[in-house]
Short mmCIF file of C-alpha atoms in Angstrom, two decimals:
data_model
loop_
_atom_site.label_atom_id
_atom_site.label_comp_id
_atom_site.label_asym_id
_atom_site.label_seq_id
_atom_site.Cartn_x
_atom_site.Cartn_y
_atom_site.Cartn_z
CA UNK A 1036 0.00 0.00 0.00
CA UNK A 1037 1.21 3.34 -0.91
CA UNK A 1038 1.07 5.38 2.76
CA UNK A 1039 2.04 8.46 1.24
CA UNK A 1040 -1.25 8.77 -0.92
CA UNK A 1041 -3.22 7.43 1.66
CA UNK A 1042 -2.27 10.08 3.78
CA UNK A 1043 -1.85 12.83 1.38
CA UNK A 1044 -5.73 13.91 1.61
CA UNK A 1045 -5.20 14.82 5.26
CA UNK A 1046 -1.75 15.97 4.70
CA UNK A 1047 -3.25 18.47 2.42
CA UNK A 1048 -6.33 18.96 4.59
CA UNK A 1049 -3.80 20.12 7.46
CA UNK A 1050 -2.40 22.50 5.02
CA UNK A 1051 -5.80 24.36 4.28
CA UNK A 1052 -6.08 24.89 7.84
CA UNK A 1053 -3.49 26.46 8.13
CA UNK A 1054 -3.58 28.64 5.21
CA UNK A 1055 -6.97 29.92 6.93
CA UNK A 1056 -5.68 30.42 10.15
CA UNK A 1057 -3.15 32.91 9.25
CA UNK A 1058 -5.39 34.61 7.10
CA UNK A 1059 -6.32 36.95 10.22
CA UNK A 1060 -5.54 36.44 13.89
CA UNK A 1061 -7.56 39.53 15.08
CA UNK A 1062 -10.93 39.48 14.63
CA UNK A 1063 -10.31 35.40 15.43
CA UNK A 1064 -12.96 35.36 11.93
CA UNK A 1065 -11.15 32.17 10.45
CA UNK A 1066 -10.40 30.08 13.76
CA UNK A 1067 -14.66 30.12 13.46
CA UNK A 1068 -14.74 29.15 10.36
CA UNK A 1069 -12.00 26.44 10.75
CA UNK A 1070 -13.97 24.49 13.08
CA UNK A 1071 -16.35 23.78 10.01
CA UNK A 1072 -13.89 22.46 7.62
CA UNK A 1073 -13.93 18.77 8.23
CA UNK A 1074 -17.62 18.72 7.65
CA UNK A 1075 -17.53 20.99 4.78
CA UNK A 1076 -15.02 18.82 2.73
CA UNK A 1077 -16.61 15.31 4.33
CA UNK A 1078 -17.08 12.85 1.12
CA UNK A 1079 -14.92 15.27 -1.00
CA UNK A 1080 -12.48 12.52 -1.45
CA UNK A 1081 -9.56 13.30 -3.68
CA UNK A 1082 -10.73 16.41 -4.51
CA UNK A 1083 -8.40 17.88 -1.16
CA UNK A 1084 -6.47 19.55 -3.79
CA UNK A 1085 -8.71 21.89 -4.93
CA UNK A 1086 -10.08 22.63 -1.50
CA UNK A 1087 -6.37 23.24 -0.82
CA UNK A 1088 -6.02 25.97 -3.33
CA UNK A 1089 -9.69 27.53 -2.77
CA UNK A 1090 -8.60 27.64 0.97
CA UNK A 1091 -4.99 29.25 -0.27
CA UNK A 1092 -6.71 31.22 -2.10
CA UNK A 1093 -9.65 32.27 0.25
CA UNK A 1094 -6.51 32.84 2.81
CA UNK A 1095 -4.94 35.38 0.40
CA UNK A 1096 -8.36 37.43 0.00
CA UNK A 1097 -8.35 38.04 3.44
CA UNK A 1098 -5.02 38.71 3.98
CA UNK A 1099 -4.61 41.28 1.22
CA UNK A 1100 -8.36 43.16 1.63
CA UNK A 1101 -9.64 41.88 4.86
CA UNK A 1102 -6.77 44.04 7.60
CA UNK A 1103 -7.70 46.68 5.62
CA UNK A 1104 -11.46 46.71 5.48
CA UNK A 1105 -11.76 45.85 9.08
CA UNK A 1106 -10.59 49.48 10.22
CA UNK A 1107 -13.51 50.48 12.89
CA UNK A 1108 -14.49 47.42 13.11
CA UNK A 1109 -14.38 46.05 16.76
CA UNK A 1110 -14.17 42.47 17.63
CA UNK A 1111 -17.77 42.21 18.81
CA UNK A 1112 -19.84 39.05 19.27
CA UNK A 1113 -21.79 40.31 16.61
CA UNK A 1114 -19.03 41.13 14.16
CA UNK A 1115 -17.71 37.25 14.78
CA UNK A 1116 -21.19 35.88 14.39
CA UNK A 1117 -21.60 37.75 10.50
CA UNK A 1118 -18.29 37.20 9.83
CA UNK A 1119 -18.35 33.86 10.97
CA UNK A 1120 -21.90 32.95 9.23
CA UNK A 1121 -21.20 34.93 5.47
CA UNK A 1122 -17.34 33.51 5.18
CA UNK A 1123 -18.74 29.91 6.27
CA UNK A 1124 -20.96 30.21 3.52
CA UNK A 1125 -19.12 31.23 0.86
CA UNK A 1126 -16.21 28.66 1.82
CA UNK A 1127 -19.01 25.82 1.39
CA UNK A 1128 -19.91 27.05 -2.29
CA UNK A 1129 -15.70 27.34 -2.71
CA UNK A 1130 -15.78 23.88 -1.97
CA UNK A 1131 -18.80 22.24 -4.02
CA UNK A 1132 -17.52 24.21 -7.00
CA UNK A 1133 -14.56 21.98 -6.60
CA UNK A 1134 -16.07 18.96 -5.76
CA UNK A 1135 -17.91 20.01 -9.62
CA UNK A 1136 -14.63 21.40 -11.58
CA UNK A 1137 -13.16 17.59 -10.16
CA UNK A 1138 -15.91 15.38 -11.19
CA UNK A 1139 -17.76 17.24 -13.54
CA UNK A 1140 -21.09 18.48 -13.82
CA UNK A 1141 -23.73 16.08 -13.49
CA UNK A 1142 -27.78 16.15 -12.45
CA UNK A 1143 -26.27 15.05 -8.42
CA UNK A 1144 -24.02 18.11 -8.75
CA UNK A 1145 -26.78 20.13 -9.65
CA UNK A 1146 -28.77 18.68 -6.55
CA UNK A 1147 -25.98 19.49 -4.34
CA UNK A 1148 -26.15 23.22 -5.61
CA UNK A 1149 -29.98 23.65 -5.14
CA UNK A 1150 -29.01 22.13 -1.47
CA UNK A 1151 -26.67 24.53 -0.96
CA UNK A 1152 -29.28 27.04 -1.97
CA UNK A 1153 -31.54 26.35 0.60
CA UNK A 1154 -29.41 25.45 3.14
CA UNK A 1155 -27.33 28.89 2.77
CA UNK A 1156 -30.67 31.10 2.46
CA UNK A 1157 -32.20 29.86 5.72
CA UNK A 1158 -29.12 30.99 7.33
CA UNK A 1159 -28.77 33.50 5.87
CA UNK A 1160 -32.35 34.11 6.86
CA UNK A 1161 -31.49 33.56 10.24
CA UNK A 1162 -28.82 35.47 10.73
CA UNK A 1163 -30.68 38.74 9.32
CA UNK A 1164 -33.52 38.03 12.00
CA UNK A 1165 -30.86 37.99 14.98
CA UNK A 1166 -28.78 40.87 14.01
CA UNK A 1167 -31.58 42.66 12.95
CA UNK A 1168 -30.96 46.41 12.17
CA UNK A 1169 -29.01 46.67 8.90
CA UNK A 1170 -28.46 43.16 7.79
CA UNK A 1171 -32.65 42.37 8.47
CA UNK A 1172 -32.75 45.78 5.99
CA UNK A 1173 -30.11 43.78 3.53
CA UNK A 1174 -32.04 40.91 3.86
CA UNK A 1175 -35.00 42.55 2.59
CA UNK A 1176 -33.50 44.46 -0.09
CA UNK A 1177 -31.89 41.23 -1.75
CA UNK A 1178 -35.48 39.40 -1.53
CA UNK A 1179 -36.26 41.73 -4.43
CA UNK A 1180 -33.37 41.27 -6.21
CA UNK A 1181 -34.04 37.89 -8.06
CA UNK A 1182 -31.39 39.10 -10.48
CA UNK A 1183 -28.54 39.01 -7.90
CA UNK A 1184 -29.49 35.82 -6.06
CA UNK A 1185 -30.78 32.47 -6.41
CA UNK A 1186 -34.50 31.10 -5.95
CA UNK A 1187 -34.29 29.91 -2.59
CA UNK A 1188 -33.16 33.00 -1.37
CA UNK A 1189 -35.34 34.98 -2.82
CA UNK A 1190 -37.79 32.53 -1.07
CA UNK A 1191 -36.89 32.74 2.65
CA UNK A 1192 -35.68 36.51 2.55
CA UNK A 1193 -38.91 37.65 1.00
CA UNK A 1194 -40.66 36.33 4.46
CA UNK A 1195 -38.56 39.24 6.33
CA UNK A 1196 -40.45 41.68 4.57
CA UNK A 1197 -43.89 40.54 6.63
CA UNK A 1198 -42.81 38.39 9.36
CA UNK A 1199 -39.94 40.23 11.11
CA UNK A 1200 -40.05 39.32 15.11
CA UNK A 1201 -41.52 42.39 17.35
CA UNK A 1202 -39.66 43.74 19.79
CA UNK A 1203 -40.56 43.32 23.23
CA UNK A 1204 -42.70 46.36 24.26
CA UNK A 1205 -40.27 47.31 27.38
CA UNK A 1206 -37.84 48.41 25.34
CA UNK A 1207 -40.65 50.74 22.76
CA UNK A 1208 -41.78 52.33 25.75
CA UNK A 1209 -37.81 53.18 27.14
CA UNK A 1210 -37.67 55.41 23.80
CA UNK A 1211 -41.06 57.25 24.01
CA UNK A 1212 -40.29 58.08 27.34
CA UNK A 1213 -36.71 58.88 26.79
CA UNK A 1214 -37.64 61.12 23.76
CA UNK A 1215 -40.62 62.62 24.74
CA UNK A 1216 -39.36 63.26 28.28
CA UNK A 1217 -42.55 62.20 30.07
CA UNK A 1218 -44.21 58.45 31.29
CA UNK A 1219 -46.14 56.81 28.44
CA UNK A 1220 -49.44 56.74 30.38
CA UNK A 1221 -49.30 60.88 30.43
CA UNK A 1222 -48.43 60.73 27.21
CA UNK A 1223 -51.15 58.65 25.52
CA UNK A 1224 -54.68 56.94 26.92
CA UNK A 1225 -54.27 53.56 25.48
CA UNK A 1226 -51.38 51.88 23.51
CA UNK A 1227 -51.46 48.49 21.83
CA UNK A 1228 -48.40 46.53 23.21
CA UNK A 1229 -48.48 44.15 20.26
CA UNK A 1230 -47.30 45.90 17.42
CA UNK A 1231 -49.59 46.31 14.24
CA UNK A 1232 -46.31 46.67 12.24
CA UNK A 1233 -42.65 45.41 12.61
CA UNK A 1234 -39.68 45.96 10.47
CA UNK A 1235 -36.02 45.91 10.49
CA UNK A 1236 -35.28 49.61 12.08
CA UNK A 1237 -38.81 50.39 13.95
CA UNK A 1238 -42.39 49.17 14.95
CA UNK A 1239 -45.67 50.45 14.93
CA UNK A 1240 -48.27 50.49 17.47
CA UNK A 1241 -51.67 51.73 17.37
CA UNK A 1242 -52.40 54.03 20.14
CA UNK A 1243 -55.29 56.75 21.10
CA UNK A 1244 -55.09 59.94 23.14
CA UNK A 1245 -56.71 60.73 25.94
CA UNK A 1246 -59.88 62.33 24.62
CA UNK A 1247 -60.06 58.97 22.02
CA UNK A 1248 -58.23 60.44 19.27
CA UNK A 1249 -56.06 56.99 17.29
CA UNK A 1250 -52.86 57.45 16.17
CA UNK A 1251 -50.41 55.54 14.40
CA UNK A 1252 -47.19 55.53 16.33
CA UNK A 1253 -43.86 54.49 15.02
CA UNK A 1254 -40.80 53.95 17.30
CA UNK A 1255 -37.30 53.08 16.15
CA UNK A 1256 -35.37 50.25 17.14
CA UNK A 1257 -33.41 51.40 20.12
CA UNK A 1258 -29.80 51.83 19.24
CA UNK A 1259 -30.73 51.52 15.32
CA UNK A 1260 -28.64 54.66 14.46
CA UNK A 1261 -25.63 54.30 16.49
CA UNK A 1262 -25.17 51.10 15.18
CA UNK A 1263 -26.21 51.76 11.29
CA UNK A 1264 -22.04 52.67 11.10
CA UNK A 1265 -20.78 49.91 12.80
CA UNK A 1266 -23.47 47.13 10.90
CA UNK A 1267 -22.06 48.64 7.50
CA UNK A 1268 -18.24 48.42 8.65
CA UNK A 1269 -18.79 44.92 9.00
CA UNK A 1270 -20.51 44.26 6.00
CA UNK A 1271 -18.11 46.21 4.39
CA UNK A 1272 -15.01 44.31 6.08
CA UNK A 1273 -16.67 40.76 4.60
CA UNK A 1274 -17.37 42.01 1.08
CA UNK A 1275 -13.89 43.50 0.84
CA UNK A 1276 -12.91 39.97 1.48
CA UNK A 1277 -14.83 38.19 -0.75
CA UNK A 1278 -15.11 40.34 -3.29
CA UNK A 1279 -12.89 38.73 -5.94
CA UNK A 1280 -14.24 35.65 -5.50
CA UNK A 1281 -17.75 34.71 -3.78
CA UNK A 1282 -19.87 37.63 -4.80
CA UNK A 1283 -22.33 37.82 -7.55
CA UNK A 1284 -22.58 41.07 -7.33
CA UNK A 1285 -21.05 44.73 -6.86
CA UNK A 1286 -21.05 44.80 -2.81
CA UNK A 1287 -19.00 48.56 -2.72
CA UNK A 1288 -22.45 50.02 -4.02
CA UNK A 1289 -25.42 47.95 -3.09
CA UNK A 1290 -23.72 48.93 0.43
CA UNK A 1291 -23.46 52.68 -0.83
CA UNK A 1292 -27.27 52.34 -1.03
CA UNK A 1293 -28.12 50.62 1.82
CA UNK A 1294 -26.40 52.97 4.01
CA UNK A 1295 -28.05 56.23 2.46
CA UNK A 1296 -31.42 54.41 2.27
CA UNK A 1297 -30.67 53.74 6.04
CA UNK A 1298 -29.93 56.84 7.13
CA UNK A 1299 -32.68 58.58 5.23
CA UNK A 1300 -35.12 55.70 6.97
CA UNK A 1301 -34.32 56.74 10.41
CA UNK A 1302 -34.20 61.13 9.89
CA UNK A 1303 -37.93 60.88 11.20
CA UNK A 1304 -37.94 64.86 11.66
CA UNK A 1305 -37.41 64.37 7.99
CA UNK A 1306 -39.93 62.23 7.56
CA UNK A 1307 -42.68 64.34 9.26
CA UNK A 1308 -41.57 67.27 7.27
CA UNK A 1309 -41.94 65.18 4.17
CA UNK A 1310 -45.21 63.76 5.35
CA UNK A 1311 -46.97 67.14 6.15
CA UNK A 1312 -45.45 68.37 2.78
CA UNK A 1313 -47.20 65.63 0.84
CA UNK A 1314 -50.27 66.73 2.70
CA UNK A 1315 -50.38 69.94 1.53
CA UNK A 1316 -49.86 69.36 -1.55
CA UNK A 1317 -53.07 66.43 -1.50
CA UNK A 1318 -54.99 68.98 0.07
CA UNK A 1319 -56.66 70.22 -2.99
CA UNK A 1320 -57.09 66.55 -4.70
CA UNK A 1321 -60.30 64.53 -4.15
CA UNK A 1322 -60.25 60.77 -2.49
CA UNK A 1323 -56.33 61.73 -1.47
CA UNK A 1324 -54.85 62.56 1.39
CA UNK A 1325 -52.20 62.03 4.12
CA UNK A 1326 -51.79 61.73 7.91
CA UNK A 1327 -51.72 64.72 9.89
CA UNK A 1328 -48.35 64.80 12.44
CA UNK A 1329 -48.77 65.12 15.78
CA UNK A 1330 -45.40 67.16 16.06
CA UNK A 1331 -46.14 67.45 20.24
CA UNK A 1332 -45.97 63.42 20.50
CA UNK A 1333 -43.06 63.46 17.87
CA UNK A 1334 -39.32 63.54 18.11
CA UNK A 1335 -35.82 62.10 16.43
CA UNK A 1336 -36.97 58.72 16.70
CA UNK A 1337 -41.06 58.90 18.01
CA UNK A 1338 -43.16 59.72 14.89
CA UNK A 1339 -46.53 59.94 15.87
CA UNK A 1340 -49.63 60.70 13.24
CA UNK A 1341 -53.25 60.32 13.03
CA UNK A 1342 -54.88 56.81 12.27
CA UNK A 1343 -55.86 56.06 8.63
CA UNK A 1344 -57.53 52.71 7.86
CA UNK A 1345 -56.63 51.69 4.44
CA UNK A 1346 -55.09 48.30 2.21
CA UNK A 1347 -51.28 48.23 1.10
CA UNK A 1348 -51.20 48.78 -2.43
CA UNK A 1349 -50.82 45.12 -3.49
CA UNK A 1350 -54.09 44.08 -2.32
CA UNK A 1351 -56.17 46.88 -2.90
CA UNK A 1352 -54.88 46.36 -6.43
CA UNK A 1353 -55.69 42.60 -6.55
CA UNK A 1354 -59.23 43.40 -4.68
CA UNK A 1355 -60.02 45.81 -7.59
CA UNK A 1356 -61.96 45.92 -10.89
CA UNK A 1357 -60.08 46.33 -14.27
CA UNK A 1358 -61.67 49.97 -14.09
CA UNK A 1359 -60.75 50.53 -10.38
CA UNK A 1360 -57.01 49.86 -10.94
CA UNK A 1361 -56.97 52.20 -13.90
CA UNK A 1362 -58.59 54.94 -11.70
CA UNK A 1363 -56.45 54.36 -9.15
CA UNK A 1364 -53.30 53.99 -11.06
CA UNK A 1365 -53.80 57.10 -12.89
CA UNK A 1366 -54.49 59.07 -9.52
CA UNK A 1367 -51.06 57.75 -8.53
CA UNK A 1368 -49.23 59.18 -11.37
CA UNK A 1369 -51.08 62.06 -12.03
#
């Protein structure tokens, strides 16, 4: 038996290891991902070569882009869990595109790809939902992307546009009362704890004044702006490192437009402004017209306005005659 190919797979397994564990000591990013190897290159067989030079390769991403990109970045829990889940995915498509260059393509590689697929977009999935903030906002802006991403993610990061978890109401009431410098109960006669609405930067509750008056009132996510800089560092730090490689798309500016869309999304003293703008200008137009601001019960991140029942777009559309739609598409662009 020839012991030097028998144990030339592991030889050369070793030596992927430890081309990703010098990639960067710092952020500890690749001593995460190491602990997955063995599993990600289980059945692989003689391919260890190629996994080899992805993982040399991989290695030399980080090393060049990565010490770089991380500037700012600090070596939070959070940071190691992104870092940790986006690398560990793209090494795993590194991998099975080996595992195909090897053997060639065939209908089972194709199976293992649409595996991948799903597998990778309900982590994905799940990783948006704990970090929330930014990367819930990513989430939801590559759901309707279908030309940047596969099917399956387009599947289970669509279902963050409707089903993001509420936060627990403690923490809404901690910024009304922070913001508008007074105990909710003063503030308002009844609030709905359960949200009516709940996205990736703020929630919605329905609430009433004293005298019976409802309102609509949006809260954001407590620490959603201080840590809109820090979310888009990291994402930043991860696409720099994968950029050459495991990215179908340009990262630099889909994060260029996250980050403005972001900051935009959370200027609520902008958004009232905007709001009773758009009001004034409905104010001469029949069947249109736009909530009122309560600018007393409003602040930098408290935007309350007055209750307006109503359908989202989609489904008044759908619920509509042929001749309803056309009225009400022409009002829109009128």
């Amino acid at each position: 038996m020839n012991h030097e190919n028998t144990n030339r797979p592991a030889s050369l397994l070793q030596s992927a290891k430890r081309f990703l564990e010098g990639a960067d000591q710092s952020l500890l990013l690749l001593g995460h991902v190491m602990g997955h190897i063995d599993s990600l290159v289980d059945g692989v067989g003689n391919d260890t070569r190629q996994i080899k030079s992805d993982a040399q390769a991989l290695a030399q991403a980080f090393s060049d882009r990565f010490t770089i990109a991380k500037r700012g970045v600090q070596a939070s829990p959070k940071a190691l869990k992104v870092a940790k889940t986006l690398l560990g995915i793209a090494l795993k498509y590194r991998v099975e595109a080996g595992r195909t260059a090897a053997t060639g393509a065939s209908e089972k590689s194709e199976e293992r790809l649409l595996a991948l697929h799903e597998e990778s977009a309900r982590t994905l999935r799940e990783l948006c939902i704990e970090a929330r903030g930014t990367f819930l906002k990513l989430g939801q802006f590559l759901s309707m992307r279908p030309d940047l991403l596969p099917a399956p993610y387009i599947r289970q990061l669509g279902t963050l546009r409707n089903q993001v978890p509420a936060l627990p109401f403690s923490l809404i009431r901690e910024v009304v009362e922070a913001d508008l410098g007074a105990p909710i109960e003063s503030l308002f006669g009844r609030i709905d704890e359960e949200p009516i609405a709940a996205a990736s930067l703020a929630q919605v509750h329905r609430a009433w004044s004293h005298e019976g008056q409802a309102y609509a009132l949006k809260v954001q996510v407590p620490g959603a702006l201080e840590q809109v800089g820090a979310d888009i560092a990291i994402l930043r730090a991860v696409a720099y490192a994968l950029a050459e490689s495991a990215l179908p798309f340009d990262a630099s500016t889909l994060l260029d437009q996250l980050a403005e869309s972001v900051h935009e999304e959370l200027d609520y003293q902008s958004e009232a402004s905007h709001c009773e703008a758009l009001g004034a200008l409905l104010a001469s137009e029949p069947g249109m017209r736009a909530p009122e601001v309560v600018r007393a019960l409003s602040s930098k991140r408290v935007l309350t306005m007055s209750w307006m029942d109503g359908q989202c777009l989609d489904l008044a559309l759908s619920d509509s005659s042929k001749a309803e739609r056309k009225q009400i598409l022409s009002t829109l662009v009128s």
